[in-house]
Amino acid sequence: MEPHGCRECPSREGSSLPGERASSDLGQALSQILHHLSGLDSRRGKARNAALQDLSALIEATEGDELFGGSGTSLRGMPEMLGQVAKALEKYAAPPKEQGGGSDAHSEVAEKAAAVGLLFLKLLRKVGAAENSLVCPARKACLRLLAGPIYIFAVSHSLEQAWTSPRSQDVAGQVLALLLQVTECASVAGFLHGENEDEKGRFTLIMGLLKPDLNKETWKNNPATKHVFSWTLQQVTRPWLNQHLERILPPSLLISDDYQTENKILGVHCLHHIVLNVPAADLLQYNRAQVVYHALFNHLYTPEHHLIQAVLLCLLDLFPVLEKGLHWKGDAARPTTHCDEVLQLILTHMEPEHRLLLRRTYARNLPAFVKRLGILTVRHLKRLQRVIIGYLEVYDGPEEEARLKILETLKLLMQYTWPRVSCRLVVLLKALLKLLCDVARDPSLTPEPIKSALLEEATDCLILLDHCSQGRVKGLLAKILQSCEDSKVVTCLRKVQQASEGAPGDGT
């Protein structure tokens, strides 16, 4: 017995002539609209606008059952036709290839997107309304074919980009929200990977639709594609992402290998997400982790601080993966690691670097490298010493980020490599005392909390230095306290002496 509300497509013998004609007219109308949107007439504004108006009227005038199942048509015919129309609409609203066009071109795209978004809203409302009245597979088949193009459209225009406007963003946001509602998904992540274990999700479908526009020859034809790919990738995390590794790694490497810094950063963010959300075993298979490492390492030669920051953060999370299979045998020297290689290059760049933004970026990430290497930082001790002393001498602006991070690095360095610190006592002590005097007498606009933080960090470094040198700092400071007239410097030095008196001087 057939379920209530489900109208199976009638057989040829039982179908009525008016039903056949209505179905035929609907199919012809959609076919003509599709031709105007994606055929030879696609560049004629009047034809396209007329096609949009015709489609809007057709959606409003056609009942849901007929629109999705179509009396007198095959079960597959109408959903496939609507799916093709949805793809054509998404392509019609897509931004053109980046050619340095002005705001006029972008405003035209935003207007198109708003118009197409309203059509998608009408179509999705029809799908939602048909949920209770249509129980046959036609609605599900139609929704499956519509979901991909509509999702790509919504993400392309809901994010703030050069080709969007507040109006188009608002409409695209409504389209995405309604799409999630119609597909009964609580979030975009659920829409992509499935709301439960039994549901497959639509990530594979979306990646399949994006794939033709994500190869070396085509990925710049539509500037929205890379953003849709990146944003979609960020929504899928463990444990769902590893099964899609073959689909997501090549486009991420391709985008990161571009000559434009913006694209490089976008690609690196994609690679970082993959590193964080794919198991190490999968990344190590087929030498994928090494490929990612070399792609990232090459970016370190680019003097762009935003890119360097993204690359270093990604590398720090990639090192545990790369070093997972390394085992040290106690009878031989420990092999150098990828972290050693990167730190060596960073220090090479840091020494002569004079651009403040790059200096801050390098200094910001230096403590993480020292923590990662631990006692093995001793391999880089000479160069680290030169970098630390050089950076402590240079004023870094009101926030003093570089000098604060260098002091943090010095503290970590003394903690990990304390047996080698005592022979560097004089050099480090001079640098720290000079910093104390410079900060205490600093007439610049540096806020007092920043000055206090610098003095406190420098004092902590002096205390550690005293511990590493078995109390020698305390003796050297005694004469300075007798002649120093700056109250701030005296306060810091007294803290060092007090801390030294209450701590053991064995350097451990």
PDB file of N, CA and C in Angstrom, residues 143-213:
ATOM      1  N   LEU A 143      17.265  17.169  -3.538  1.00  0.00           N
ATOM      2  CA  LEU A 143      18.036  17.866  -2.506  1.00  0.00           C
ATOM      3  C   LEU A 143      19.514  17.481  -2.585  1.00  0.00           C
ATOM      4  N   ARG A 144      19.780  16.223  -2.897  1.00  0.00           N
ATOM      5  CA  ARG A 144      21.166  15.769  -3.007  1.00  0.00           C
ATOM      6  C   ARG A 144      21.896  16.494  -4.142  1.00  0.00           C
ATOM      7  N   LEU A 145      21.198  16.765  -5.245  1.00  0.00           N
ATOM      8  CA  LEU A 145      21.804  17.431  -6.389  1.00  0.00           C
ATOM      9  C   LEU A 145      21.867  18.948  -6.212  1.00  0.00           C
ATOM     10  N   LEU A 146      20.947  19.487  -5.422  1.00  0.00           N
ATOM     11  CA  LEU A 146      20.933  20.935  -5.194  1.00  0.00           C
ATOM     12  C   LEU A 146      21.913  21.371  -4.110  1.00  0.00           C
ATOM     13  N   ALA A 147      22.156  20.502  -3.127  1.00  0.00           N
ATOM     14  CA  ALA A 147      22.900  20.903  -1.929  1.00  0.00           C
ATOM     15  C   ALA A 147      24.301  21.416  -2.255  1.00  0.00           C
ATOM     16  N   GLY A 148      25.014  20.734  -3.155  1.00  0.00           N
ATOM     17  CA  GLY A 148      26.389  21.116  -3.468  1.00  0.00           C
ATOM     18  C   GLY A 148      26.508  22.497  -4.081  1.00  0.00           C
ATOM     19  N   PRO A 149      25.861  22.762  -5.219  1.00  0.00           N
ATOM     20  CA  PRO A 149      25.960  24.095  -5.831  1.00  0.00           C
ATOM     21  C   PRO A 149      25.460  25.214  -4.929  1.00  0.00           C
ATOM     22  N   ILE A 150      24.379  24.949  -4.183  1.00  0.00           N
ATOM     23  CA  ILE A 150      23.840  25.984  -3.298  1.00  0.00           C
ATOM     24  C   ILE A 150      24.821  26.278  -2.169  1.00  0.00           C
ATOM     25  N   TYR A 151      25.452  25.239  -1.631  1.00  0.00           N
ATOM     26  CA  TYR A 151      26.442  25.444  -0.574  1.00  0.00           C
ATOM     27  C   TYR A 151      27.617  26.269  -1.086  1.00  0.00           C
ATOM     28  N   ILE A 152      28.134  25.926  -2.254  1.00  0.00           N
ATOM     29  CA  ILE A 152      29.276  26.667  -2.821  1.00  0.00           C
ATOM     30  C   ILE A 152      28.905  28.120  -3.049  1.00  0.00           C
ATOM     31  N   PHE A 153      27.702  28.359  -3.554  1.00  0.00           N
ATOM     32  CA  PHE A 153      27.234  29.744  -3.738  1.00  0.00           C
ATOM     33  C   PHE A 153      27.190  30.476  -2.399  1.00  0.00           C
ATOM     34  N   ALA A 154      26.590  29.836  -1.390  1.00  0.00           N
ATOM     35  CA  ALA A 154      26.399  30.501  -0.099  1.00  0.00           C
ATOM     36  C   ALA A 154      27.736  30.865   0.539  1.00  0.00           C
ATOM     37  N   VAL A 155      28.700  29.947   0.507  1.00  0.00           N
ATOM     38  CA  VAL A 155      29.998  30.220   1.122  1.00  0.00           C
ATOM     39  C   VAL A 155      30.758  31.278   0.315  1.00  0.00           C
ATOM     40  N   SER A 156      30.635  31.235  -1.011  1.00  0.00           N
ATOM     41  CA  SER A 156      31.337  32.212  -1.863  1.00  0.00           C
ATOM     42  C   SER A 156      30.936  33.640  -1.542  1.00  0.00           C
ATOM     43  N   HIS A 157      29.678  33.839  -1.174  1.00  0.00           N
ATOM     44  CA  HIS A 157      29.157  35.207  -1.038  1.00  0.00           C
ATOM     45  C   HIS A 157      28.799  35.589   0.397  1.00  0.00           C
ATOM     46  N   SER A 158      28.872  34.650   1.343  1.00  0.00           N
ATOM     47  CA  SER A 158      28.557  35.019   2.731  1.00  0.00           C
ATOM     48  C   SER A 158      29.788  35.551   3.469  1.00  0.00           C
ATOM     49  N   LEU A 159      30.995  35.202   2.983  1.00  0.00           N
ATOM     50  CA  LEU A 159      32.221  35.735   3.577  1.00  0.00           C
ATOM     51  C   LEU A 159      32.506  37.135   3.023  1.00  0.00           C
ATOM     52  N   GLU A 160      33.114  37.971   3.808  1.00  0.00           N
ATOM     53  CA  GLU A 160      33.431  39.327   3.350  1.00  0.00           C
ATOM     54  C   GLU A 160      34.596  39.280   2.367  1.00  0.00           C
ATOM     55  N   GLN A 161      34.305  39.621   1.127  1.00  0.00           N
ATOM     56  CA  GLN A 161      35.310  39.618   0.068  1.00  0.00           C
ATOM     57  C   GLN A 161      35.132  40.856  -0.798  1.00  0.00           C
ATOM     58  N   ALA A 162      36.055  41.050  -1.735  1.00  0.00           N
ATOM     59  CA  ALA A 162      35.999  42.232  -2.601  1.00  0.00           C
ATOM     60  C   ALA A 162      34.727  42.239  -3.446  1.00  0.00           C
ATOM     61  N   TRP A 163      34.211  41.066  -3.804  1.00  0.00           N
ATOM     62  CA  TRP A 163      33.053  40.973  -4.708  1.00  0.00           C
ATOM     63  C   TRP A 163      31.713  40.900  -3.965  1.00  0.00           C
ATOM     64  N   THR A 164      31.727  40.998  -2.643  1.00  0.00           N
ATOM     65  CA  THR A 164      30.478  40.922  -1.890  1.00  0.00           C
ATOM     66  C   THR A 164      30.069  42.304  -1.390  1.00  0.00           C
ATOM     67  N   SER A 165      28.810  42.414  -1.060  1.00  0.00           N
ATOM     68  CA  SER A 165      28.259  43.622  -0.448  1.00  0.00           C
ATOM     69  C   SER A 165      27.461  43.192   0.776  1.00  0.00           C
ATOM     70  N   PRO A 166      27.127  44.119   1.672  1.00  0.00           N
ATOM     71  CA  PRO A 166      26.315  43.727   2.832  1.00  0.00           C
ATOM     72  C   PRO A 166      25.021  43.022   2.432  1.00  0.00           C
ATOM     73  N   ARG A 167      24.424  43.483   1.320  1.00  0.00           N
ATOM     74  CA  ARG A 167      23.190  42.859   0.842  1.00  0.00           C
ATOM     75  C   ARG A 167      23.426  41.426   0.379  1.00  0.00           C
ATOM     76  N   SER A 168      24.448  41.213  -0.462  1.00  0.00           N
ATOM     77  CA  SER A 168      24.706  39.865  -0.974  1.00  0.00           C
ATOM     78  C   SER A 168      25.157  38.929   0.145  1.00  0.00           C
ATOM     79  N   GLN A 169      25.931  39.434   1.110  1.00  0.00           N
ATOM     80  CA  GLN A 169      26.335  38.614   2.239  1.00  0.00           C
ATOM     81  C   GLN A 169      25.140  38.176   3.075  1.00  0.00           C
ATOM     82  N   ASP A 170      24.215  39.099   3.280  1.00  0.00           N
ATOM     83  CA  ASP A 170      23.028  38.782   4.065  1.00  0.00           C
ATOM     84  C   ASP A 170      22.183  37.712   3.373  1.00  0.00           C
ATOM     85  N   VAL A 171      21.961  37.867   2.065  1.00  0.00           N
ATOM     86  CA  VAL A 171      21.160  36.884   1.328  1.00  0.00           C
ATOM     87  C   VAL A 171      21.859  35.525   1.317  1.00  0.00           C
ATOM     88  N   ALA A 172      23.174  35.520   1.068  1.00  0.00           N
ATOM     89  CA  ALA A 172      23.917  34.260   1.048  1.00  0.00           C
ATOM     90  C   ALA A 172      23.897  33.578   2.419  1.00  0.00           C
ATOM     91  N   GLY A 173      23.972  34.377   3.485  1.00  0.00           N
ATOM     92  CA  GLY A 173      23.870  33.814   4.834  1.00  0.00           C
ATOM     93  C   GLY A 173      22.525  33.164   5.074  1.00  0.00           C
ATOM     94  N   GLN A 174      21.457  33.808   4.576  1.00  0.00           N
ATOM     95  CA  GLN A 174      20.129  33.215   4.698  1.00  0.00           C
ATOM     96  C   GLN A 174      20.030  31.905   3.919  1.00  0.00           C
ATOM     97  N   VAL A 175      20.649  31.881   2.733  1.00  0.00           N
ATOM     98  CA  VAL A 175      20.630  30.664   1.922  1.00  0.00           C
ATOM     99  C   VAL A 175      21.319  29.521   2.669  1.00  0.00           C
ATOM    100  N   LEU A 176      22.477  29.794   3.265  1.00  0.00           N
ATOM    101  CA  LEU A 176      23.207  28.754   3.992  1.00  0.00           C
ATOM    102  C   LEU A 176      22.407  28.263   5.194  1.00  0.00           C
ATOM    103  N   ALA A 177      21.786  29.192   5.929  1.00  0.00           N
ATOM    104  CA  ALA A 177      20.988  28.805   7.094  1.00  0.00           C
ATOM    105  C   ALA A 177      19.797  27.945   6.676  1.00  0.00           C
ATOM    106  N   LEU A 178      19.119  28.329   5.583  1.00  0.00           N
ATOM    107  CA  LEU A 178      17.965  27.556   5.123  1.00  0.00           C
ATOM    108  C   LEU A 178      18.400  26.194   4.580  1.00  0.00           C
ATOM    109  N   LEU A 179      19.553  26.148   3.928  1.00  0.00           N
ATOM    110  CA  LEU A 179      20.066  24.868   3.431  1.00  0.00           C
ATOM    111  C   LEU A 179      20.311  23.899   4.586  1.00  0.00           C
ATOM    112  N   LEU A 180      20.900  24.385   5.670  1.00  0.00           N
ATOM    113  CA  LEU A 180      21.123  23.538   6.846  1.00  0.00           C
ATOM    114  C   LEU A 180      19.803  23.083   7.444  1.00  0.00           C
ATOM    115  N   GLN A 181      18.820  23.973   7.443  1.00  0.00           N
ATOM    116  CA  GLN A 181      17.511  23.624   7.992  1.00  0.00           C
ATOM    117  C   GLN A 181      16.831  22.546   7.153  1.00  0.00           C
ATOM    118  N   VAL A 182      16.852  22.708   5.839  1.00  0.00           N
ATOM    119  CA  VAL A 182      16.184  21.755   4.947  1.00  0.00           C
ATOM    120  C   VAL A 182      16.877  20.391   4.990  1.00  0.00           C
ATOM    121  N   THR A 183      18.204  20.386   5.111  1.00  0.00           N
ATOM    122  CA  THR A 183      18.940  19.122   5.175  1.00  0.00           C
ATOM    123  C   THR A 183      18.990  18.547   6.588  1.00  0.00           C
ATOM    124  N   GLU A 184      18.333  19.232   7.535  1.00  0.00           N
ATOM    125  CA  GLU A 184      18.236  18.778   8.925  1.00  0.00           C
ATOM    126  C   GLU A 184      19.619  18.628   9.562  1.00  0.00           C
ATOM    127  N   CYS A 185      20.458  19.623   9.335  1.00  0.00           N
ATOM    128  CA  CYS A 185      21.815  19.640   9.912  1.00  0.00           C
ATOM    129  C   CYS A 185      21.917  20.775  10.923  1.00  0.00           C
ATOM    130  N   ALA A 186      22.513  20.488  12.057  1.00  0.00           N
ATOM    131  CA  ALA A 186      22.630  21.498  13.106  1.00  0.00           C
ATOM    132  C   ALA A 186      23.764  22.481  12.851  1.00  0.00           C
ATOM    133  N   SER A 187      24.732  22.105  12.017  1.00  0.00           N
ATOM    134  CA  SER A 187      25.890  22.955  11.764  1.00  0.00           C
ATOM    135  C   SER A 187      26.454  22.645  10.390  1.00  0.00           C
ATOM    136  N   VAL A 188      27.353  23.531   9.931  1.00  0.00           N
ATOM    137  CA  VAL A 188      28.027  23.291   8.658  1.00  0.00           C
ATOM    138  C   VAL A 188      28.898  22.041   8.754  1.00  0.00           C
ATOM    139  N   ALA A 189      29.532  21.839   9.902  1.00  0.00           N
ATOM    140  CA  ALA A 189      30.358  20.641  10.083  1.00  0.00           C
ATOM    141  C   ALA A 189      29.515  19.380   9.940  1.00  0.00           C
ATOM    142  N   GLY A 190      28.323  19.379  10.535  1.00  0.00           N
ATOM    143  CA  GLY A 190      27.436  18.235  10.399  1.00  0.00           C
ATOM    144  C   GLY A 190      26.976  18.036   8.969  1.00  0.00           C
ATOM    145  N   PHE A 191      26.732  19.125   8.272  1.00  0.00           N
ATOM    146  CA  PHE A 191      26.353  19.059   6.851  1.00  0.00           C
ATOM    147  C   PHE A 191      27.460  18.393   6.031  1.00  0.00           C
ATOM    148  N   LEU A 192      28.708  18.667   6.373  1.00  0.00           N
ATOM    149  CA  LEU A 192      29.835  18.173   5.580  1.00  0.00           C
ATOM    150  C   LEU A 192      30.217  16.741   5.926  1.00  0.00           C
ATOM    151  N   HIS A 193      30.341  16.430   7.225  1.00  0.00           N
ATOM    152  CA  HIS A 193      30.796  15.082   7.575  1.00  0.00           C
ATOM    153  C   HIS A 193      29.691  14.161   8.051  1.00  0.00           C
ATOM    154  N   GLY A 194      28.471  14.679   8.139  1.00  0.00           N
ATOM    155  CA  GLY A 194      27.352  13.848   8.575  1.00  0.00           C
ATOM    156  C   GLY A 194      27.043  14.084  10.038  1.00  0.00           C
ATOM    157  N   GLU A 195      25.759  14.085  10.356  1.00  0.00           N
ATOM    158  CA  GLU A 195      25.343  14.346  11.733  1.00  0.00           C
ATOM    159  C   GLU A 195      25.559  13.139  12.643  1.00  0.00           C
ATOM    160  N   ASN A 196      25.657  11.951  12.064  1.00  0.00           N
ATOM    161  CA  ASN A 196      25.895  10.751  12.861  1.00  0.00           C
ATOM    162  C   ASN A 196      26.785   9.790  12.079  1.00  0.00           C
ATOM    163  N   GLU A 197      27.136   8.678  12.710  1.00  0.00           N
ATOM    164  CA  GLU A 197      28.066   7.738  12.106  1.00  0.00           C
ATOM    165  C   GLU A 197      27.522   7.101  10.836  1.00  0.00           C
ATOM    166  N   ASP A 198      26.204   6.921  10.777  1.00  0.00           N
ATOM    167  CA  ASP A 198      25.600   6.252   9.619  1.00  0.00           C
ATOM    168  C   ASP A 198      25.477   7.179   8.416  1.00  0.00           C
ATOM    169  N   GLU A 199      25.505   8.492   8.651  1.00  0.00           N
ATOM    170  CA  GLU A 199      25.331   9.457   7.563  1.00  0.00           C
ATOM    171  C   GLU A 199      26.671   9.769   6.919  1.00  0.00           C
ATOM    172  N   LYS A 200      26.698   9.747   5.602  1.00  0.00           N
ATOM    173  CA  LYS A 200      27.949   9.898   4.866  1.00  0.00           C
ATOM    174  C   LYS A 200      28.464  11.329   4.875  1.00  0.00           C
ATOM    175  N   GLY A 201      27.577  12.315   4.843  1.00  0.00           N
ATOM    176  CA  GLY A 201      28.011  13.696   4.739  1.00  0.00           C
ATOM    177  C   GLY A 201      28.234  14.109   3.297  1.00  0.00           C
ATOM    178  N   ARG A 202      28.517  15.389   3.110  1.00  0.00           N
ATOM    179  CA  ARG A 202      28.590  15.938   1.748  1.00  0.00           C
ATOM    180  C   ARG A 202      29.959  16.529   1.425  1.00  0.00           C
ATOM    181  N   PHE A 203      30.965  16.255   2.254  1.00  0.00           N
ATOM    182  CA  PHE A 203      32.294  16.813   1.995  1.00  0.00           C
ATOM    183  C   PHE A 203      32.860  16.297   0.680  1.00  0.00           C
ATOM    184  N   THR A 204      32.702  15.003   0.426  1.00  0.00           N
ATOM    185  CA  THR A 204      33.186  14.427  -0.832  1.00  0.00           C
ATOM    186  C   THR A 204      32.488  15.061  -2.023  1.00  0.00           C
ATOM    187  N   LEU A 205      31.182  15.295  -1.897  1.00  0.00           N
ATOM    188  CA  LEU A 205      30.417  15.939  -2.971  1.00  0.00           C
ATOM    189  C   LEU A 205      30.948  17.342  -3.245  1.00  0.00           C
ATOM    190  N   ILE A 206      31.163  18.126  -2.190  1.00  0.00           N
ATOM    191  CA  ILE A 206      31.639  19.505  -2.355  1.00  0.00           C
ATOM    192  C   ILE A 206      33.028  19.510  -2.983  1.00  0.00           C
ATOM    193  N   MET A 207      33.921  18.648  -2.501  1.00  0.00           N
ATOM    194  CA  MET A 207      35.267  18.589  -3.068  1.00  0.00           C
ATOM    195  C   MET A 207      35.235  18.154  -4.533  1.00  0.00           C
ATOM    196  N   GLY A 208      34.294  17.271  -4.866  1.00  0.00           N
ATOM    197  CA  GLY A 208      34.153  16.849  -6.255  1.00  0.00           C
ATOM    198  C   GLY A 208      33.714  17.990  -7.158  1.00  0.00           C
ATOM    199  N   LEU A 209      32.820  18.835  -6.654  1.00  0.00           N
ATOM    200  CA  LEU A 209      32.376  19.986  -7.447  1.00  0.00           C
ATOM    201  C   LEU A 209      33.486  21.032  -7.584  1.00  0.00           C
ATOM    202  N   LEU A 210      34.317  21.168  -6.550  1.00  0.00           N
ATOM    203  CA  LEU A 210      35.399  22.151  -6.591  1.00  0.00           C
ATOM    204  C   LEU A 210      36.605  21.666  -7.383  1.00  0.00           C
ATOM    205  N   LYS A 211      36.759  20.353  -7.509  1.00  0.00           N
ATOM    206  CA  LYS A 211      37.972  19.782  -8.107  1.00  0.00           C
ATOM    207  C   LYS A 211      38.310  20.335  -9.492  1.00  0.00           C
ATOM    208  N   PRO A 212      37.343  20.474 -10.431  1.00  0.00           N
ATOM    209  CA  PRO A 212      37.708  21.012 -11.753  1.00  0.00           C
ATOM    210  C   PRO A 212      38.289  22.422 -11.696  1.00  0.00           C
ATOM    211  N   ASP A 213      37.958  23.172 -10.636  1.00  0.00           N
ATOM    212  CA  ASP A 213      38.449  24.549 -10.503  1.00  0.00           C
ATOM    213  C   ASP A 213      39.637  24.650  -9.561  1.00  0.00           C
TER     214      ASP A 213
END
